mmCIF file with all atom_site columns, C-alpha atoms in Angstrom:
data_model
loop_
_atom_site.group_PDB
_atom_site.id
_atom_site.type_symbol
_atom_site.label_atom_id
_atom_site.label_alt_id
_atom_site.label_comp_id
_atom_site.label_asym_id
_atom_site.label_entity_id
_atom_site.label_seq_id
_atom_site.pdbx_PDB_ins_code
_atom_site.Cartn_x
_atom_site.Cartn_y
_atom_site.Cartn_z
_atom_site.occupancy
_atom_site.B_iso_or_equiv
_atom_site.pdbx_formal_charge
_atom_site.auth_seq_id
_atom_site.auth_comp_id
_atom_site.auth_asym_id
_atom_site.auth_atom_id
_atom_site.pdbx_PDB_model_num
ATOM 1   C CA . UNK A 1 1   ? -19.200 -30.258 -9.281  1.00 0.00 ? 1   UNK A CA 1
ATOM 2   C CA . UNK A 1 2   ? -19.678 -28.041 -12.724 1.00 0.00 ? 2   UNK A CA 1
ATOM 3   C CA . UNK A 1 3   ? -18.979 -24.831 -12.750 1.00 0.00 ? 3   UNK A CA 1
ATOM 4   C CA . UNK A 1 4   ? -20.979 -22.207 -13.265 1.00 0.00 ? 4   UNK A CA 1
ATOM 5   C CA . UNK A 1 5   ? -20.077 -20.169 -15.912 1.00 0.00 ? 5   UNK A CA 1
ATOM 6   C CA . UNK A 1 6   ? -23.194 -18.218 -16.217 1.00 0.00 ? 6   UNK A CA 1
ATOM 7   C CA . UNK A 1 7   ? -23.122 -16.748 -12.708 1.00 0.00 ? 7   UNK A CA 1
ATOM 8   C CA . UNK A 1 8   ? -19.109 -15.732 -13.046 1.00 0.00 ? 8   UNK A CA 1
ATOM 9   C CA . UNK A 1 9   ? -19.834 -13.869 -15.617 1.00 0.00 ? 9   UNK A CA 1
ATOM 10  C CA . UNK A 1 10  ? -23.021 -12.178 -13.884 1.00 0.00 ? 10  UNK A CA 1
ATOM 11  C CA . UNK A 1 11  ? -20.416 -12.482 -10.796 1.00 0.00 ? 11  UNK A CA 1
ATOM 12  C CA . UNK A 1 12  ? -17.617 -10.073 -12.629 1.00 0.00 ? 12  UNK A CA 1
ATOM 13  C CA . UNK A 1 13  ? -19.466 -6.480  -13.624 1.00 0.00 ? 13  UNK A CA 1
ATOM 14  C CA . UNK A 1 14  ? -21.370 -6.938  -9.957  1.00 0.00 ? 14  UNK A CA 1
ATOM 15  C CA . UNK A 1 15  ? -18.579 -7.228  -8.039  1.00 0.00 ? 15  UNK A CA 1
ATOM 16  C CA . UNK A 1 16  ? -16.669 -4.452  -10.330 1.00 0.00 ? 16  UNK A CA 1
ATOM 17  C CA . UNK A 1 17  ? -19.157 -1.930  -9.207  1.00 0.00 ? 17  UNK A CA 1
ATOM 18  C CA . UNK A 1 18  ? -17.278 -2.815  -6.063  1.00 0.00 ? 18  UNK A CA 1
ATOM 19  C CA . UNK A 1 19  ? -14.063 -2.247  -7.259  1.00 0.00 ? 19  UNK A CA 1
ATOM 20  C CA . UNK A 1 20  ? -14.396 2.142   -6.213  1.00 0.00 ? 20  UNK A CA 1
ATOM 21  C CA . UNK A 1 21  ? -13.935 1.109   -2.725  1.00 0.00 ? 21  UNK A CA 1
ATOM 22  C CA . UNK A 1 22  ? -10.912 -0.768  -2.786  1.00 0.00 ? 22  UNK A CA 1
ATOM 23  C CA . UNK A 1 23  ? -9.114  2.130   -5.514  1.00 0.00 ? 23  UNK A CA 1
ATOM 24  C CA . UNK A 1 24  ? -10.733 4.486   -2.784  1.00 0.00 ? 24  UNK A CA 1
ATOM 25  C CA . UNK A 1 25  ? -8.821  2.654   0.129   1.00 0.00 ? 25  UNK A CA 1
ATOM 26  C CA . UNK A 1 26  ? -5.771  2.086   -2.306  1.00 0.00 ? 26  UNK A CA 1
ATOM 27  C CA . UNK A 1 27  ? -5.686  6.373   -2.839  1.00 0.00 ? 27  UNK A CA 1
ATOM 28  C CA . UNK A 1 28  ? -5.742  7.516   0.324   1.00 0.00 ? 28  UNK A CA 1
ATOM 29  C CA . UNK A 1 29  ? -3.713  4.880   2.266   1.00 0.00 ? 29  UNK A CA 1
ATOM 30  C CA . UNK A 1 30  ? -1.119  5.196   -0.617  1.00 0.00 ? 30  UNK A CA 1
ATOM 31  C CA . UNK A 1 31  ? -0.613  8.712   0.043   1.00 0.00 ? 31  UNK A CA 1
ATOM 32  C CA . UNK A 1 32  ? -0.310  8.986   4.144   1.00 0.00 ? 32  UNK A CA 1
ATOM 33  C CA . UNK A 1 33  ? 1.977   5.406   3.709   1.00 0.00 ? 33  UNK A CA 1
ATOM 34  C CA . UNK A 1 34  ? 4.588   7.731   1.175   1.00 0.00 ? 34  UNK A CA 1
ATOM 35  C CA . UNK A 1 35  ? 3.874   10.473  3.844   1.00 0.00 ? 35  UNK A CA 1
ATOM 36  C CA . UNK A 1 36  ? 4.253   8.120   6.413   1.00 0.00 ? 36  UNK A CA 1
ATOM 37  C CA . UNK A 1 37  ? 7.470   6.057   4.338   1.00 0.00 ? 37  UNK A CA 1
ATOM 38  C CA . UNK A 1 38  ? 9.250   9.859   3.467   1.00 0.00 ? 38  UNK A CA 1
ATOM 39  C CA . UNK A 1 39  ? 9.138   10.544  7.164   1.00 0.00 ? 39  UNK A CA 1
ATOM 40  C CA . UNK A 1 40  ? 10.824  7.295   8.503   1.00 0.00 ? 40  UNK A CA 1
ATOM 41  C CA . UNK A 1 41  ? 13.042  6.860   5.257   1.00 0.00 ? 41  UNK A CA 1
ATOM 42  C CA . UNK A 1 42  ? 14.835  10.448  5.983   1.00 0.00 ? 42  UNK A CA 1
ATOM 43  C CA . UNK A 1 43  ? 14.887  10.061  9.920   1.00 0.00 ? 43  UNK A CA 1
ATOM 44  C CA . UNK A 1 44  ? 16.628  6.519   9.596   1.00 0.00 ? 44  UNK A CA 1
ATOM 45  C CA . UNK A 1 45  ? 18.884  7.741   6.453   1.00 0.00 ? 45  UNK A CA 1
ATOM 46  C CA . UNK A 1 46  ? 20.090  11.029  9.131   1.00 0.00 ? 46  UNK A CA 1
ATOM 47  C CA . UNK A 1 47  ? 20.410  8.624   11.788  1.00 0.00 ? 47  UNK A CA 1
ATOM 48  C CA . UNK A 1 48  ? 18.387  10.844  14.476  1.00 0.00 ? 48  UNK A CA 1
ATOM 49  C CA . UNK A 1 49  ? 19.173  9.830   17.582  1.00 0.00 ? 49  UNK A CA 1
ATOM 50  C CA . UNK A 1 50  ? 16.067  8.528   19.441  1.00 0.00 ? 50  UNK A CA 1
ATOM 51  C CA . UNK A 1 51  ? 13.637  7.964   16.802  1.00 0.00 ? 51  UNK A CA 1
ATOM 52  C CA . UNK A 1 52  ? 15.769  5.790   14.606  1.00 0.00 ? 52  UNK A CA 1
ATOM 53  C CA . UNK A 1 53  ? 15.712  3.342   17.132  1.00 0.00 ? 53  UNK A CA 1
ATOM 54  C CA . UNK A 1 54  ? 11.922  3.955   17.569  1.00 0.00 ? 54  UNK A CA 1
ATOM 55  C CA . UNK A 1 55  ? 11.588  3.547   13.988  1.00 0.00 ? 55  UNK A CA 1
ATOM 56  C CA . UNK A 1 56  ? 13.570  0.110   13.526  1.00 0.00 ? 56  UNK A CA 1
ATOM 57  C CA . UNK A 1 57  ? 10.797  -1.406  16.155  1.00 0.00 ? 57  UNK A CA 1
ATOM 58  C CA . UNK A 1 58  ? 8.166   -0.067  14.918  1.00 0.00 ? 58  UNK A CA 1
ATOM 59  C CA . UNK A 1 59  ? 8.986   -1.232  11.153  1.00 0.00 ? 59  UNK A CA 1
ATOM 60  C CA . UNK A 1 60  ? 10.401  -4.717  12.458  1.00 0.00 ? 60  UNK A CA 1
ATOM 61  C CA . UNK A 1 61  ? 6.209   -5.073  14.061  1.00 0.00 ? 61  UNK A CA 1
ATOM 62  C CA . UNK A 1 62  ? 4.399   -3.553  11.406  1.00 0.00 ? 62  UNK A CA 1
ATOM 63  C CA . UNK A 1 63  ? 6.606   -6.013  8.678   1.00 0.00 ? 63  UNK A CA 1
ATOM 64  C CA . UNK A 1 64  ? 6.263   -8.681  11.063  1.00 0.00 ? 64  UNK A CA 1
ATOM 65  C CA . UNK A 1 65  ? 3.127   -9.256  12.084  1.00 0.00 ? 65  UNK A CA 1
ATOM 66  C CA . UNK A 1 66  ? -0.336  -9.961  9.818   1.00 0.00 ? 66  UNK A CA 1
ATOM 67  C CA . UNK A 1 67  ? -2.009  -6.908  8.448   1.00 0.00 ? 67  UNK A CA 1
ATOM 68  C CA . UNK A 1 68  ? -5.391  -9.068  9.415   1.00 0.00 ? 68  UNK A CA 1
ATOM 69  C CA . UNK A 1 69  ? -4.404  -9.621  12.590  1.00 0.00 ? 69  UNK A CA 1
ATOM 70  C CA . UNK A 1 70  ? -3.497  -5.631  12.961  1.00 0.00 ? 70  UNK A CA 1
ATOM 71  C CA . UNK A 1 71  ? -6.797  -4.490  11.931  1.00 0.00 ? 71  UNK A CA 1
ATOM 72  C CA . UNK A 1 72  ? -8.281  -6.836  14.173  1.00 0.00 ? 72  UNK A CA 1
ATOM 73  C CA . UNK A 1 73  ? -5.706  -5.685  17.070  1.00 0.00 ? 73  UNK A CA 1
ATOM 74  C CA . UNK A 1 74  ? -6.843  -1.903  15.989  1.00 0.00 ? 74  UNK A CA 1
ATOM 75  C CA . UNK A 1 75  ? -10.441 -1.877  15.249  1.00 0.00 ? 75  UNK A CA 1
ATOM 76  C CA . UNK A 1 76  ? -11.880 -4.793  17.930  1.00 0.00 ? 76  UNK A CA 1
ATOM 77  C CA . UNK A 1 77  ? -8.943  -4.287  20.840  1.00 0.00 ? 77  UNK A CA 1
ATOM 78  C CA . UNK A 1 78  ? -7.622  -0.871  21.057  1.00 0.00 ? 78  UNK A CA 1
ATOM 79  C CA . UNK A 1 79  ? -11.098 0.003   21.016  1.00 0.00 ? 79  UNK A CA 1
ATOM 80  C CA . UNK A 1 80  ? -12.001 -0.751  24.222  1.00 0.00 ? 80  UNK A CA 1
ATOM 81  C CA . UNK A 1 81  ? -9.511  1.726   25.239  1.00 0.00 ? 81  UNK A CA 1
ATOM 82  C CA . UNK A 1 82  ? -10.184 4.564   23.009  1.00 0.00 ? 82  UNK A CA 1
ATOM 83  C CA . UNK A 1 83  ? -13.603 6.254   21.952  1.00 0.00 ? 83  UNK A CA 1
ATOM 84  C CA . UNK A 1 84  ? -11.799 7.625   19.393  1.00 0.00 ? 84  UNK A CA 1
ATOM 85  C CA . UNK A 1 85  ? -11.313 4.518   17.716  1.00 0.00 ? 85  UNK A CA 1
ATOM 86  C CA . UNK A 1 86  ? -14.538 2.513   19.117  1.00 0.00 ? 86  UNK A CA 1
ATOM 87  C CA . UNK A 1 87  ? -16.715 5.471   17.046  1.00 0.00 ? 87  UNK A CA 1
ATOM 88  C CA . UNK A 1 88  ? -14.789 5.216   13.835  1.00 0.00 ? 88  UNK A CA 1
ATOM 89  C CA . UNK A 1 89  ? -15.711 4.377   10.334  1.00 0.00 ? 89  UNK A CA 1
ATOM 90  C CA . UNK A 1 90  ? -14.461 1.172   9.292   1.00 0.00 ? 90  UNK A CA 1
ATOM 91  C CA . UNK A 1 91  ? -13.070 2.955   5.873   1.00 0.00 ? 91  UNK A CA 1
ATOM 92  C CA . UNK A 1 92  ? -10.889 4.822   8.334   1.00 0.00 ? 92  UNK A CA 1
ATOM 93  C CA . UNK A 1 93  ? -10.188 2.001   10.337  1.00 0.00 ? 93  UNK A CA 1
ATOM 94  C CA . UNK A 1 94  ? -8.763  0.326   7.325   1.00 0.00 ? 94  UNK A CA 1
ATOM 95  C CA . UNK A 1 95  ? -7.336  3.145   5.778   1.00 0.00 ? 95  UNK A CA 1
ATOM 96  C CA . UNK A 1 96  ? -5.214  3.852   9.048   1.00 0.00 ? 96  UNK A CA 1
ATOM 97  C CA . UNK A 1 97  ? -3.966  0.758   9.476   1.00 0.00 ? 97  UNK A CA 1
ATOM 98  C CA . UNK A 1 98  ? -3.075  0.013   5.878   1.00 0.00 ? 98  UNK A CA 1
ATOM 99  C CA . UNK A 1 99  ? -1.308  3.510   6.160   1.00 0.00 ? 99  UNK A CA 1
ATOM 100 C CA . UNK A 1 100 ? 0.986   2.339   8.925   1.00 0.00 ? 100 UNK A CA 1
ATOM 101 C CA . UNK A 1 101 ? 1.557   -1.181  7.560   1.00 0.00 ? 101 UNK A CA 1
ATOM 102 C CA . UNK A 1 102 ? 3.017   -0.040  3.868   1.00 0.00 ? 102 UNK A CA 1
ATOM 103 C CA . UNK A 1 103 ? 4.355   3.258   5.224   1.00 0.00 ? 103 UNK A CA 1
ATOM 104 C CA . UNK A 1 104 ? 6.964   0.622   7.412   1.00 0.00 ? 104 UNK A CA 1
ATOM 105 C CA . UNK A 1 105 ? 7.691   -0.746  3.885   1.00 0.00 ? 105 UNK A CA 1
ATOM 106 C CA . UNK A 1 106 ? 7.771   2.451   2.059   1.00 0.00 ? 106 UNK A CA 1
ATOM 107 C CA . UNK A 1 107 ? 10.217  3.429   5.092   1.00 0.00 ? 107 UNK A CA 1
ATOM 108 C CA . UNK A 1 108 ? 12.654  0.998   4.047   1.00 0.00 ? 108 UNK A CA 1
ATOM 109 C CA . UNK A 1 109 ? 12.108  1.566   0.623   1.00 0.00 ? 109 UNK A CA 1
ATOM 110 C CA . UNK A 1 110 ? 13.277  5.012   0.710   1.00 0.00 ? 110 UNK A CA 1
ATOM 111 C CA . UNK A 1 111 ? 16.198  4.928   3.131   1.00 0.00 ? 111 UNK A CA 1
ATOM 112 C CA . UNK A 1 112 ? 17.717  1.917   0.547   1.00 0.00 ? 112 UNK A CA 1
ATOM 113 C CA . UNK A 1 113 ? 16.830  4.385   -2.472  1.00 0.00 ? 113 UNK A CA 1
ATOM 114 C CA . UNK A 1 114 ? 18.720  7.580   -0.232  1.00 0.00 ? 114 UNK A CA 1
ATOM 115 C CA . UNK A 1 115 ? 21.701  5.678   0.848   1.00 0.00 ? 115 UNK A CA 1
ATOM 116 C CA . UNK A 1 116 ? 22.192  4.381   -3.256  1.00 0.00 ? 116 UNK A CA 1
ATOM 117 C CA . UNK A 1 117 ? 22.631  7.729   -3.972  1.00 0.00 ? 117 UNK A CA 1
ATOM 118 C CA . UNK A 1 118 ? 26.356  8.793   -5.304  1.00 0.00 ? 118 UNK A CA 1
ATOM 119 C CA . UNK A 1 119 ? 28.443  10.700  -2.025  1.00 0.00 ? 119 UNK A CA 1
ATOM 120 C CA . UNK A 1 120 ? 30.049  12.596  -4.963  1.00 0.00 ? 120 UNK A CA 1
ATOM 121 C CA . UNK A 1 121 ? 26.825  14.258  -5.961  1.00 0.00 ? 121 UNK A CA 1
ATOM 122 C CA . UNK A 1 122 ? 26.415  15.198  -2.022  1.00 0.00 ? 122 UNK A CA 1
ATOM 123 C CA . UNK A 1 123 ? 29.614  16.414  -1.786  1.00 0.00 ? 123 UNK A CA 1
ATOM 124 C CA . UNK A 1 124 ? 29.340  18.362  -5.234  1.00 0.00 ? 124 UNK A CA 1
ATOM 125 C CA . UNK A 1 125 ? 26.391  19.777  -3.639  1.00 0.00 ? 125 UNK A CA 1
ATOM 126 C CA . UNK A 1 126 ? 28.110  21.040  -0.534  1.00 0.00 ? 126 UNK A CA 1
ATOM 127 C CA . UNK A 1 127 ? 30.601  22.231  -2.592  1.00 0.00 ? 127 UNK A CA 1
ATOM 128 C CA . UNK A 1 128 ? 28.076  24.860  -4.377  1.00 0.00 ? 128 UNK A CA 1
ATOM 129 C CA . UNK A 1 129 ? 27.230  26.214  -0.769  1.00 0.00 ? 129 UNK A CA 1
ATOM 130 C CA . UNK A 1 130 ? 24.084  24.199  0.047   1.00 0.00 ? 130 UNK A CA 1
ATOM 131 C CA . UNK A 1 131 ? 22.803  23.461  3.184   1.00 0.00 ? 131 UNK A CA 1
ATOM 132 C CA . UNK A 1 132 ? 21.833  20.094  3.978   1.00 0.00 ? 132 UNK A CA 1
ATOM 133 C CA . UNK A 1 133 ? 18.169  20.915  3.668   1.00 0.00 ? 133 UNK A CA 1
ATOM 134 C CA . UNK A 1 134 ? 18.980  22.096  0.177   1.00 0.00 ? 134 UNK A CA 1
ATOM 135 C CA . UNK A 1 135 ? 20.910  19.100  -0.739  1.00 0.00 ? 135 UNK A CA 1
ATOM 136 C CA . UNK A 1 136 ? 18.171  17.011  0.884   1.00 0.00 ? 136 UNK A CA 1
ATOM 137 C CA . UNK A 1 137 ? 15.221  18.348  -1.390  1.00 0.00 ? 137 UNK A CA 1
ATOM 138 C CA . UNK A 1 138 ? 17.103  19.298  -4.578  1.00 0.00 ? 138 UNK A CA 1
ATOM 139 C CA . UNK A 1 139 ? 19.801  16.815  -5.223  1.00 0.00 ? 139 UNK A CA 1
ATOM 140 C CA . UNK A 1 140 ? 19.519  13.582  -2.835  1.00 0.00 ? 140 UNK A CA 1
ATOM 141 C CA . UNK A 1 141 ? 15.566  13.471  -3.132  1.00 0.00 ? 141 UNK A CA 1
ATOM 142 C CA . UNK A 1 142 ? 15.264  13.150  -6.886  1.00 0.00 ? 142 UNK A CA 1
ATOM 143 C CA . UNK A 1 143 ? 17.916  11.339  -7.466  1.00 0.00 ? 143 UNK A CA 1
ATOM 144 C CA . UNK A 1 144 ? 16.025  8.861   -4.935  1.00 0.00 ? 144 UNK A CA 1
ATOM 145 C CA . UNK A 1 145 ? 12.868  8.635   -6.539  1.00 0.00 ? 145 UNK A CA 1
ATOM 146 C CA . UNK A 1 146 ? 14.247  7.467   -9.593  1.00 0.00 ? 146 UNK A CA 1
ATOM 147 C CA . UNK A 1 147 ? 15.533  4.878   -7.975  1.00 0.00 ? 147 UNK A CA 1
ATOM 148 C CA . UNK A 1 148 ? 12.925  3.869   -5.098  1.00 0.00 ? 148 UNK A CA 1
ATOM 149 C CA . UNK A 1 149 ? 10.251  4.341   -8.204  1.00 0.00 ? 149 UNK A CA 1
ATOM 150 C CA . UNK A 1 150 ? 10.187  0.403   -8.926  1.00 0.00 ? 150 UNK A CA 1
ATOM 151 C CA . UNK A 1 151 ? 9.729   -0.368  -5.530  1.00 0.00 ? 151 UNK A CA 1
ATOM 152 C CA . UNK A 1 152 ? 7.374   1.890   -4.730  1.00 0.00 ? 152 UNK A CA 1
ATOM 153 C CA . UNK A 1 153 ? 4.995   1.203   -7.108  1.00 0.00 ? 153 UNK A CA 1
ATOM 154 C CA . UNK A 1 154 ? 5.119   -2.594  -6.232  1.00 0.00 ? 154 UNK A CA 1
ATOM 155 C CA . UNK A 1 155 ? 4.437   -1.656  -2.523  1.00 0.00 ? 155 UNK A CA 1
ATOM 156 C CA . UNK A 1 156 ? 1.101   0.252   -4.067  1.00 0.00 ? 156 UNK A CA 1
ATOM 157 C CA . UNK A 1 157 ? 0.285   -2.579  -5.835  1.00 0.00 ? 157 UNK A CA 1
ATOM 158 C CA . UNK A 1 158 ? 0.680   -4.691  -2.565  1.00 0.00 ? 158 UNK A CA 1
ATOM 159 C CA . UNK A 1 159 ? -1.633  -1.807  -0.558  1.00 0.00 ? 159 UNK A CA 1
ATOM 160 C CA . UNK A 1 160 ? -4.210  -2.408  -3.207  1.00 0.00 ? 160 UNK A CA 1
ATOM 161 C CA . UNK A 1 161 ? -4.518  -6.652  -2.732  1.00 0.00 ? 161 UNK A CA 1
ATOM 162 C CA . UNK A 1 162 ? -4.017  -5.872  0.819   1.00 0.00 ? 162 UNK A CA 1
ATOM 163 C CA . UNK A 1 163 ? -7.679  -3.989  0.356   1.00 0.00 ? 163 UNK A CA 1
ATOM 164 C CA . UNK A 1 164 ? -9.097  -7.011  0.540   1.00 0.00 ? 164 UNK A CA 1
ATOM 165 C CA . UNK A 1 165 ? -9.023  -8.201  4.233   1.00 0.00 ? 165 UNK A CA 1
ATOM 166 C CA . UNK A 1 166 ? -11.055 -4.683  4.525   1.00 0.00 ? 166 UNK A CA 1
ATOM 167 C CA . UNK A 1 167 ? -14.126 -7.192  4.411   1.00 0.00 ? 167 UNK A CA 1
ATOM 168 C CA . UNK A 1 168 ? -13.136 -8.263  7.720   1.00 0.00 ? 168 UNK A CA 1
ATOM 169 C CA . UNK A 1 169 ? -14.133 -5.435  9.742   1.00 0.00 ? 169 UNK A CA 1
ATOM 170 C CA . UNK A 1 170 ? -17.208 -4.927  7.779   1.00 0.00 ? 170 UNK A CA 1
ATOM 171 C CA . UNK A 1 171 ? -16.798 -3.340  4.709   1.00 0.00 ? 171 UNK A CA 1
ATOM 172 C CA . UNK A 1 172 ? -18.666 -4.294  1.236   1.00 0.00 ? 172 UNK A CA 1
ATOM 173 C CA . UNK A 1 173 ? -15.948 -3.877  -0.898  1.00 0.00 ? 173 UNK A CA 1
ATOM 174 C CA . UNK A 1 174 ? -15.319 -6.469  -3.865  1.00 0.00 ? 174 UNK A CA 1
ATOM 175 C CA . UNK A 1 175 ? -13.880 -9.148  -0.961  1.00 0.00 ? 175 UNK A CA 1
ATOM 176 C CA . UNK A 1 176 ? -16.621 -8.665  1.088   1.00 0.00 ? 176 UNK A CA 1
ATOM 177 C CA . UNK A 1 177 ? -19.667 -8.411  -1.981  1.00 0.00 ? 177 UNK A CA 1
ATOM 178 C CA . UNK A 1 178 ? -18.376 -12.193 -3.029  1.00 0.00 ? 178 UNK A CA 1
ATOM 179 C CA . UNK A 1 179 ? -18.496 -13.200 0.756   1.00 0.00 ? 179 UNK A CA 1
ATOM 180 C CA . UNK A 1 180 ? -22.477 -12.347 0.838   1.00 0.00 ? 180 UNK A CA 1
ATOM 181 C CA . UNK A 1 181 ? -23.328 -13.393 -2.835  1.00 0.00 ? 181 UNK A CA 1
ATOM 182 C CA . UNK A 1 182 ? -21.345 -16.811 -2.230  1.00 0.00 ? 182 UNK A CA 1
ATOM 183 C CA . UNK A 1 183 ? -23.484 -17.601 0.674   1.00 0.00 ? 183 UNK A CA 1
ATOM 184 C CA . UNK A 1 184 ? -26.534 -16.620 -0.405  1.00 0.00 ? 184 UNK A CA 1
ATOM 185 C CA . UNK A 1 185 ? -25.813 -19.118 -3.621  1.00 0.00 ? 185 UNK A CA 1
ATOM 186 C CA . UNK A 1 186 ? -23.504 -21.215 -2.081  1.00 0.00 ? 186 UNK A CA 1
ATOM 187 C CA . UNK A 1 187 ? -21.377 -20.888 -5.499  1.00 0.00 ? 187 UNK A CA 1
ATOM 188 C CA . UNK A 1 188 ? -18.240 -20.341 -3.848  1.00 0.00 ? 188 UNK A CA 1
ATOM 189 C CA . UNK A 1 189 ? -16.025 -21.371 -6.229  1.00 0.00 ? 189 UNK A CA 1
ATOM 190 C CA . UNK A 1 190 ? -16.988 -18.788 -9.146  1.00 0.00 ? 190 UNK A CA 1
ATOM 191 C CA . UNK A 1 191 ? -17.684 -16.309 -6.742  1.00 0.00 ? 191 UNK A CA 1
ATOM 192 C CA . UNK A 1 192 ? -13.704 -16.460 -5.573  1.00 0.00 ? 192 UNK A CA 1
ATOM 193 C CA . UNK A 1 193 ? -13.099 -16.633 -8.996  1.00 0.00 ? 193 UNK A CA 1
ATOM 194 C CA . UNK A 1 194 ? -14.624 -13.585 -10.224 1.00 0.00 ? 194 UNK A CA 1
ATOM 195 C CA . UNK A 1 195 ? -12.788 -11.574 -7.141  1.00 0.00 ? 195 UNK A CA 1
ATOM 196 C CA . UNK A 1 196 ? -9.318  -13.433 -8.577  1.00 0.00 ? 196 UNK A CA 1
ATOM 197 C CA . UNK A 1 197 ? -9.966  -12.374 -12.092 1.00 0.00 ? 197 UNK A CA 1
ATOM 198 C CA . UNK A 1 198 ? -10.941 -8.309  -11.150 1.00 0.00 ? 198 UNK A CA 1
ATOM 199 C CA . UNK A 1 199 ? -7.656  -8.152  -8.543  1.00 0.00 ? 199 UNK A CA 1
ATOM 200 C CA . UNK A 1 200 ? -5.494  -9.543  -11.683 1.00 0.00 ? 200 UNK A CA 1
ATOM 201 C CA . UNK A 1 201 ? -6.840  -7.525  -14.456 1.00 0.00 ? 201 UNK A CA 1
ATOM 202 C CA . UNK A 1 202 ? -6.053  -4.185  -11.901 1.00 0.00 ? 202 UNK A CA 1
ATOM 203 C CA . UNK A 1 203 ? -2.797  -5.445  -11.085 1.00 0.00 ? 203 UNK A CA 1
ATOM 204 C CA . UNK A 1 204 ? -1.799  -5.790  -14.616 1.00 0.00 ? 204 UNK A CA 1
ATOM 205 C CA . UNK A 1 205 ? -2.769  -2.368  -15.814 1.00 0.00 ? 205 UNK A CA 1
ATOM 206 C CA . UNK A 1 206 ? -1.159  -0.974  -12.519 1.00 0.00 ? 206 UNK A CA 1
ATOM 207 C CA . UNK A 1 207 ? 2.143   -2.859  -13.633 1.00 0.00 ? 207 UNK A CA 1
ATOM 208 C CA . UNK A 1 208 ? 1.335   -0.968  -17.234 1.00 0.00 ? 208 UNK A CA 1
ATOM 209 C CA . UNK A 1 209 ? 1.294   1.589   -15.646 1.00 0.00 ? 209 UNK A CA 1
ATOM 210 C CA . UNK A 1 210 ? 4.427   1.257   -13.162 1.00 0.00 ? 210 UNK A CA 1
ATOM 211 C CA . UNK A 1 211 ? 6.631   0.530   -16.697 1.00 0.00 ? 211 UNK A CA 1
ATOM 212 C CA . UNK A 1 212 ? 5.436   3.607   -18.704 1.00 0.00 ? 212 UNK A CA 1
ATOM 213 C CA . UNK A 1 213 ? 6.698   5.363   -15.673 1.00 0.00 ? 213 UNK A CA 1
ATOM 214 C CA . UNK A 1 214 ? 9.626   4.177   -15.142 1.00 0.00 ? 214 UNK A CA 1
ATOM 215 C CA . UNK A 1 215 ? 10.435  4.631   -19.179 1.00 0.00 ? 215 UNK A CA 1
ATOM 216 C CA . UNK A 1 216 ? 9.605   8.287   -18.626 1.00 0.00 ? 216 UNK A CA 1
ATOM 217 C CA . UNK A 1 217 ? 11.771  8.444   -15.167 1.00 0.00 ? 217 UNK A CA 1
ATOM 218 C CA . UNK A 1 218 ? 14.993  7.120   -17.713 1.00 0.00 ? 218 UNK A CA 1
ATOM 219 C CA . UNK A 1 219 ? 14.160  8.914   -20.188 1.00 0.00 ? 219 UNK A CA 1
ATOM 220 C CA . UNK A 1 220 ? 14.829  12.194  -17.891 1.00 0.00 ? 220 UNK A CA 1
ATOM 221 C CA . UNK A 1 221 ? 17.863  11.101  -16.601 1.00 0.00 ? 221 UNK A CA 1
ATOM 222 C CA . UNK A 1 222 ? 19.521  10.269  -20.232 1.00 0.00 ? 222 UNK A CA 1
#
């Protein structure tokens, strides 16, 4: 078998075109999973009674169990029980559930990045006459960042590969554009390639981008 190099090159800039779907999905579900991740992270690093233990199941299914088989679980079964669900978009769909899965991760993420956080600079906090909110938001939190930053930005590079099981509940993003060229042609091989080549090229600049950040982050803090 020869490959094609003709059609993965056609392949590439029509399957790009593609490529505002998946940033689309990667946006929004990137910003309810932090939402989602700040929530969970400050619960579990407070130790609420309650919802810390709701928390640790809920992170130990969303880690441990497909994100394929979750967006089939959410958009084909739990719609039979809810209209709410049974009449909604499959960008929400998608978005929703790749909200939940990372925001598990993000969870974790940010209780590891509040607990590495110095006691002494709590306590110097205290010490000034802060409450804990205060201390929360102006000392622990930024602190944090700086150091759940590399991690972060890896889990939104995972959200944005994991945009492509979105073809599997319909939608014609760059996974799901190669599915129906490929069959039409039957060039499966270049067609997979093209999708392999896009998803690298955005993961590199996203790691670009990840490192200029993190110089600026250090650059703050020296």
């Amino acid at each position: 078998m020869n490959f094609d190099w003709g059609y993965f090159l056609e392949m590439i800039p029509m399957l790009a075109a593609k490529l505002p779907v998946n940033l689309s999905l990667t946006l929004i579900s990137a910003f309810f999973s932090l939402m989602i991740g700040l929530i969970f992270g400050l619960i579990s690093y407070y130790k609420v009674p309650f919802f810390t233990q709701l928390i640790k199941i809920w992170s130990s299914f969303m880690r441990g169990t497909p994100a394929a088989a979750q967006m089939f679980f959410f958009y084909y079964g739990l719609a039979k029980l809810s209209k709410l669900i049974l009449n909604m978009s499959p960008v929400v769909a998608v978005s929703v559930i790749m909200s939940l899965n990372m925001g598990a991760f993000v969870g974790e993420t940010i209780r590891g990045a509040l607990l590495a956080v110095d006691d002494g600079q709590r306590e110097a906090a205290m010490s000034l006459g802060m409450t804990g909110t205060q201390m929360t938001i102006r000392v622990v939190i930024p602190q944090a960042l700086r150091v759940a930053l590399p991690p972060l930005f890896n889990d939104m590079i995972n959200l944005f590969k994991m945009t492509s099981l979105a073809f599997l509940i319909g939608l014609r993003d760059v996974m799901g554009a190669s599915k129906i060229e490929s069959a039409r042609t039957f060039k499966f091989f270049e067609a997979y390639a093209a999708v392999i080549i896009i998803y690298w090229v955005i993961t590199i600049l996203l790691t670009q981008i990840q490192k200029y950040l993190e110089k600026r982050c250090n650059a703050i803090y020296q």
